[in-house]
Coordinates of C-alpha atoms in Angstrom, one line a residue:
X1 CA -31.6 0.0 2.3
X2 CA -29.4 -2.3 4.3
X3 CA -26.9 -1.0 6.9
X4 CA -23.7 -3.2 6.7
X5 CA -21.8 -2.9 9.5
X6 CA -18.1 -1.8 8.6
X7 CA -15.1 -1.4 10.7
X8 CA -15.1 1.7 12.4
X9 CA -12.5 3.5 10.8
X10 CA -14.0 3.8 7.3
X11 CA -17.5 4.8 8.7
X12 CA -19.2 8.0 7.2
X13 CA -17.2 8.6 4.1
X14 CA -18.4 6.9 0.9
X15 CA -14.7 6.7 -0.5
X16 CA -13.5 5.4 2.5
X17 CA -16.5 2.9 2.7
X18 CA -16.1 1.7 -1.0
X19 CA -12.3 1.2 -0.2
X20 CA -13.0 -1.2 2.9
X21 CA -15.7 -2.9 1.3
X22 CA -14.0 -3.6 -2.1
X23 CA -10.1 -3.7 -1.5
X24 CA -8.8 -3.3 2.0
X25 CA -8.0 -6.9 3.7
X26 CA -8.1 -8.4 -0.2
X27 CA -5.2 -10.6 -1.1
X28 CA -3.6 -8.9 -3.6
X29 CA -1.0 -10.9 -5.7
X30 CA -0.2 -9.2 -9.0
X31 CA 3.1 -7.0 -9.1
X32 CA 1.6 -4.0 -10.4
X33 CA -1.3 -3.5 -7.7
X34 CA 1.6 -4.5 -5.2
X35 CA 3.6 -1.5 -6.9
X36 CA 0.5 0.8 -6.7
X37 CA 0.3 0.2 -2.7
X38 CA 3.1 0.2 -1.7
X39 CA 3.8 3.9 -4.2
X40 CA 0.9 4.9 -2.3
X41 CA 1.4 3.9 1.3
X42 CA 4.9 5.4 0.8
X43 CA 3.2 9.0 0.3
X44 CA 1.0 8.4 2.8
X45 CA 4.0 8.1 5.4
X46 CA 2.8 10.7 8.2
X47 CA -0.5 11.4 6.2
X48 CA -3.8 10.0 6.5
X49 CA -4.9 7.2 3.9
X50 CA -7.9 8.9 3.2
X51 CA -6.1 12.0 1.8
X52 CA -4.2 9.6 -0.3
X53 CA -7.4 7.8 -1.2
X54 CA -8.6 10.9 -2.7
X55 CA -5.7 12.0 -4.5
X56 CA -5.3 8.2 -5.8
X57 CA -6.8 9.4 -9.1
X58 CA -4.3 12.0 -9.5
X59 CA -1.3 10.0 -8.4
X60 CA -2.4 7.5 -11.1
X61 CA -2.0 10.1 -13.5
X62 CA 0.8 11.7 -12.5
X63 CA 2.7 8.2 -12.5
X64 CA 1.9 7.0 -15.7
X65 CA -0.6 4.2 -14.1
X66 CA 2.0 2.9 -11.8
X67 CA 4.1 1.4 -14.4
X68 CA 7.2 1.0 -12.2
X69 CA 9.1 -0.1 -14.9
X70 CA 8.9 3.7 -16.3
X71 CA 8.9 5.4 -13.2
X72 CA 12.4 3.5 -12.5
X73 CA 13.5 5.7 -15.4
X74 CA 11.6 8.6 -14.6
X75 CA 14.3 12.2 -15.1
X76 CA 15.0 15.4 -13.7
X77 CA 12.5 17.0 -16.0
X78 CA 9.5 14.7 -15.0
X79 CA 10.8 14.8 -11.0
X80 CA 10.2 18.5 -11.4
X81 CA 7.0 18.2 -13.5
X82 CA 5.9 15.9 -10.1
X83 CA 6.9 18.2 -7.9
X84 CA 4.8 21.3 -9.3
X85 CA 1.6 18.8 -9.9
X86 CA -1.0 20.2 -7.0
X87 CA -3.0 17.1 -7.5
X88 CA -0.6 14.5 -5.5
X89 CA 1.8 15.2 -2.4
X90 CA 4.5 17.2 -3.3
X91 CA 7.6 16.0 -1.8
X92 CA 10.9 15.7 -2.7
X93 CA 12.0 12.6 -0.9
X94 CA 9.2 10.7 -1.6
X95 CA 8.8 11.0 -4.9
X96 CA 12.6 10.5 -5.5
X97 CA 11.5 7.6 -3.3
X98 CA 8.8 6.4 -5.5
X99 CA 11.7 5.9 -8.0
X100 CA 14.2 4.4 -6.7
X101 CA 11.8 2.3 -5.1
X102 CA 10.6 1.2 -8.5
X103 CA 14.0 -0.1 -9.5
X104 CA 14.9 -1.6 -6.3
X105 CA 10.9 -3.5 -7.2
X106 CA 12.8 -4.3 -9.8
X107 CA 15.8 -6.3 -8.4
X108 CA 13.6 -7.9 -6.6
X109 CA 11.4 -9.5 -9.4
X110 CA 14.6 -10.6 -11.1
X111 CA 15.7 -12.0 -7.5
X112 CA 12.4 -14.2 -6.8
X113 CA 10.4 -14.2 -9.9
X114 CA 7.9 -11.8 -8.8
X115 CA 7.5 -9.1 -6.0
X116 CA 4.7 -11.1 -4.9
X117 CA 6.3 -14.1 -4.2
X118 CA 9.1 -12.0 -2.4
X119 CA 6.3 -10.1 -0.2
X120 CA 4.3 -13.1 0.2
X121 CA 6.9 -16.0 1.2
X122 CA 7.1 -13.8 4.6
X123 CA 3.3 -15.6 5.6
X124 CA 4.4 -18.6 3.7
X125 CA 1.8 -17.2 1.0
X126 CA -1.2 -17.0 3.4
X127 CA -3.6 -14.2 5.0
X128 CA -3.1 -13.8 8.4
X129 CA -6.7 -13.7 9.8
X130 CA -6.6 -11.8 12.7
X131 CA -9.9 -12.1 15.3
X132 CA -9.7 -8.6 16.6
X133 CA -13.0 -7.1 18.4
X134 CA -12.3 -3.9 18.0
X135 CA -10.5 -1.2 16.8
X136 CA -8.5 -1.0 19.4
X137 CA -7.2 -4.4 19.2
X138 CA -5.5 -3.6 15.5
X139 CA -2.0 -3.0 16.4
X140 CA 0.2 -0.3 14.6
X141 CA 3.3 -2.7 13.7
X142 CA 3.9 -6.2 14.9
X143 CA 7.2 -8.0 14.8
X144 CA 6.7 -9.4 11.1
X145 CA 6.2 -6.0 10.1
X146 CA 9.2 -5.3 11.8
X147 CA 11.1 -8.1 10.0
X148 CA 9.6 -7.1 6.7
X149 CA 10.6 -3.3 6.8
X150 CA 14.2 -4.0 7.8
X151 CA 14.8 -6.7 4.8
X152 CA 12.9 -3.9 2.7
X153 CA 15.1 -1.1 3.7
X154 CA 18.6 -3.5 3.6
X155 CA 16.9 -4.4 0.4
X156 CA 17.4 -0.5 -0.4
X157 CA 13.8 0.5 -0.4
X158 CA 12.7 4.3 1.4
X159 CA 10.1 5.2 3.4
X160 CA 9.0 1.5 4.2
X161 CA 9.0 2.3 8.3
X162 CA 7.4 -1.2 10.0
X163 CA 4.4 1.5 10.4
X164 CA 3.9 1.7 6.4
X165 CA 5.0 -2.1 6.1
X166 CA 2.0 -3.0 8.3
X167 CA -0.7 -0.8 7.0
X168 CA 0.4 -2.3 3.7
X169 CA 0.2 -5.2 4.5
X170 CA -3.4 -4.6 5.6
X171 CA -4.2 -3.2 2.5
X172 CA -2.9 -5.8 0.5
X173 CA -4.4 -9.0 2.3
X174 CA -1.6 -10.5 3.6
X175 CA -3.6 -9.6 7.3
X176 CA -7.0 -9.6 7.3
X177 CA -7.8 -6.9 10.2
X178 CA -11.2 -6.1 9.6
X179 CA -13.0 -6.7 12.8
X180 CA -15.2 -9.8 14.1
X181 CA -18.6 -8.0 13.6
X182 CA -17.7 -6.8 10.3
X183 CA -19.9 -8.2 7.2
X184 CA -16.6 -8.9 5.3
X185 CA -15.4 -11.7 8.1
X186 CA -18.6 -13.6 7.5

């Protein structure tokens, strides 16, 4: 069987693998995968994406597909159903995050047309095809990261540190990180 050689980071774990090879660096343009990541990189905040990878299943689950339009109305009762549900991260903040951040999702699609064309008019609808060599290279946040999590939090959104913003923004294509010697650049 061939060997494809993979950024670093994903190496040795099949989920993590199928992830990189199927999604990560992928432009992603529809509002509700948009939702989905950024609901996800929001848990993730101070986690590894792996352990959110593996609990992605459950999160779908637990909010109902990631239909933002009904977690925006989600109530006391299911917040506390969330918080006893062993299959996602249990936090308080963030899930209350993961709701008000639906709504604010919201505002903007009624603001721009779409969340997509919000998120994306900050690369002027482009990937940003970084030539990194290695791992090393891939920085943390850069300054349009930094631009895009303070609009995002005036905006009224939580837990969208320039940190999350970036890695999001990895996940979702609008940077393509994934190093020179990996099969996906060619």
């Amino acid at each position: 069987m061939e060997q494809k050689n993979r950024c670093a980071w994903c190496k040795g774990d099949a989920l993590y693998e199928q992830y990189h090879d199927e999604e990560w660096g992928k432009p992603v343009y529809d509002d509700q995968k948009l939702f989905e990541f950024l609901l996800l990189e929001t848990f993730q905040a101070g986690l590894s994406w792996i352990t959110i990878l593996r609990k992605r299943e459950n999160f779908r689950n637990a909010f109902d597909d990631f239909d933002y339009k009904k977690i925006a109305s989600y109530k006391q009762d299911k917040i506390d159903s969330l918080l006893q549900d062993t299959g996602i991260i249990r936090n308080r903040l963030k899930v209350l995050a993961a709701i008000s951040n639906a709504q604010v999702f919201m505002k903007i699609q009624d603001e721009f047309g779409s969340f997509s064309k919000y998120y994306w008019d900050f690369t002027d609808g482009k990937t940003i095809d970084n030539k990194f060599i290695s791992l090393s290279q891939v920085p943390a946040t850069t300054p349009l990261s930094d631009k895009i999590s303070k609009d995002m939090k005036k905006r009224g959104f939580k837990f969208v540190g320039s940190t999350v913003i970036y890695a999001n923004m990895q996940a979702t294509g609008m940077v393509n990180d994934h190093i020179a010697e990996c099969w996906t650049k060619n």
